[in-house]
Structures are given as structure tokens and as C-alpha cells.
Amino acid sequence: MARRESGSERLVDALQELEPSPVEDDPTDVEKDSYFPSASSPPPQPTRSSTLGLSGHSTVFYLTRFQKYSSYTFTLFLAFHITNTSLLPLSTPSLPTASTYLLLTRPYYQSPLAEPLLIIAPLTLHITSGILLRLYRRRALTKRYGADTHALRRGVAWPKVSGTSALGYILVPLVVGHAFVNRVLPLWVEGGSSGIGLEYVAHGFARSPKIAFVGYTVLVGTAAWHSVWGWAKWLGLNPESVMEQGVEGRLTRKRRWYGVNAVSALLAGLWMAGGLGVVGRGGEMKGWVGKGYDELYRKIPIIGGWL
């Protein structure tokens, strides 16, 4: 009786039969570590626009730009947020004074119009486009290798995840948790977050210093490294953008690696200096304000009982 071929053997036969030609609708290399086209890639050939002004570029082209330009908008919010929660506490003599500035400037990015446009929509678009890019590149790989059955598709490796993308995936639940505690929870319990300021954060640090310190450090560190490395990619300043070969190329990539990490550490340190050094040491609130904060923290699902 003839031996039955396994899925892996059929995949090998399929690969041997295919000509080494790229997928036509995906002009970038799907097996690169990063999801973004190289800064040194040749410019796309001009194409004729349609009546709607669309240029006929590939799916990767549009998804990459959705991810890129959505990060521009969210970076603007992040600059406001770091200023309010770190730079102002560092530059003002007391936490109540810094919290006053926070309450004065926060309506500009938490209004019913600004919050969806400046925060929610760009963040959702950034995450969604990144996931769709990964799924699309996976589909392009299976199409390239002729893996038209489930068994054959299992033999095709997924595209590699870059360090920046991995940090982004880690950052998603951290940002969601941060937004829930500081924005959604007050809306749910009290009907608004007008009374939530830096004292609320300081109260949480005083009640559960270990949990707050670890959570805040991981959140800020991940956000800083993801943001700086992402911007280095957009600006063509990351090590992967260096096309020069030989010793000089290796030295340039090494210098850029140290440089991007140094800027990431500087941003994280500055952010933590105000967040941990000032807000985190603000102490527990007393009276009815402190009792209200206690009630909010106890409403946090799963961990509220330990806070």
C-alpha cells in the first residue's frame, strides 16, 4: 500500500513547484522583521488616480499609512498627558497646584468632541491597522507558497513580530486598564470624572504602593519604548533603516540602537520622575474625598478587594 503523504511533505512539494516570483498585490517583503516598508525602498511608480482620487496602491500601503498617521494624533494627546501628569508636578511646588492645572487643561482633550477624535479613534485605528497588517501578510505568505488547505497553511510560519510591535501588543491591555481606572470607572460609579485628579492617583499609590508602583512602571516604560522606537521607524532613524554594509554600516546601526534606547530611557525617566517622584509620594487623601476614592478603587474588578 502506498504511503500516505503528510501535510508537511505536500508543502515541500508545493514549494518546489512554485516559481520564485513575489505576490503582485504586496510590493513589500512579507518576511521582514518589521511591518513597515524600509525608508530606503524605491518610491512607488506613479499610478493613474480614479475619479474618487484613489491612487490604486496596495492594501499594505493604506494600512501602513493608517497606522502611521493615527500615531501622529495620539502623540499629540500623549504630549498633553505627560505635561499634566509629570512636567507640571515637577515644576510646581505642590500636588494640589499641579492638579489645578490638570483640571484646567483636561477639558481640551476630554470634551465630547475632542476625546473621540484625539484619543479613541486614533488609538483604535492604530491597533486595528496593525492587526490587519499582520493578518494580511500572513495571507500573502500562504498565497505565495500555495498553501490552499488548512494542513498546508499550518506549515507556513507567521510573519516575524518586531520588538516595537511586541511592545505595542503588551501596551494594549495596560492602556485599557489605565483608562478604565481613571476614566471609565468614575463615569460608571459617579457619573463623571470631574473630581478625578492627581490626588486620586496619589491616593492609589498610598493605599497599594507595590501594585501601583509595578503597574505604573510597566505602563510608562512600555509606552516610552514603543513610542520612541515607532517614531524612529517613521523618521528612518532606527537601525533597520541603515542600508550601508560592512564595518561602517554595523557601527551606524549600533550607534542608532544605543541612541534610540537612550532617548527611550530619557523619556521614561522624565515621565516617572513626576509620576513616581511627585504624584506617587503625594500621600493618602483624608475625609470624604478619601472615602470616595476608596469606594472607587474597591469597584475595580478582580483586584479591587486587595486595594
XYZ file of N, CA and C in Angstrom, residues 44-59 61-62 65:
57
model
N 7.274 54.421 -5.034
C 6.343 53.728 -5.914
C 6.190 54.462 -7.225
N 5.949 53.685 -8.275
C 5.745 54.276 -9.585
C 4.421 55.025 -9.615
N 4.366 56.162 -10.276
C 3.121 56.915 -10.316
C 2.028 56.112 -11.003
N 0.829 56.181 -10.415
C -0.307 55.457 -10.950
C -1.414 56.432 -11.254
N -2.305 56.021 -12.105
C -3.406 56.882 -12.501
C -4.494 56.865 -11.441
N -4.906 58.018 -10.991
C -5.917 58.109 -9.950
C -7.296 57.857 -10.532
N -8.164 57.347 -9.660
C -9.532 57.121 -10.070
C -10.327 58.403 -9.914
N -11.614 58.334 -10.245
C -12.455 59.526 -10.119
C -12.643 59.940 -8.680
N -12.400 58.999 -7.728
C -12.533 59.331 -6.312
C -11.218 59.805 -5.719
N -10.182 59.889 -6.534
C -8.898 60.358 -6.039
C -8.040 59.267 -5.450
N -8.470 57.993 -5.565
C -7.682 56.892 -5.044
C -6.588 56.555 -6.039
N -5.399 56.225 -5.545
C -4.239 56.054 -6.408
C -3.993 54.617 -6.806
N -4.775 53.679 -6.305
C -4.602 52.298 -6.693
C -3.461 51.595 -6.003
N -3.011 52.070 -4.834
C -1.949 51.413 -4.091
C -2.476 50.133 -3.450
N -1.549 49.346 -2.906
C -1.902 48.060 -2.320
C -2.532 48.246 -0.939
N -3.060 47.130 -0.441
C -3.655 47.136 0.903
C -2.617 47.489 1.960
N -0.052 49.371 1.647
C 0.214 50.812 1.563
C -0.754 51.589 2.446
N -2.046 51.304 2.320
C -3.053 52.055 3.074
C -3.033 51.701 4.560
N -0.149 53.413 6.294
C -0.364 54.849 6.493
C -1.441 55.127 7.531
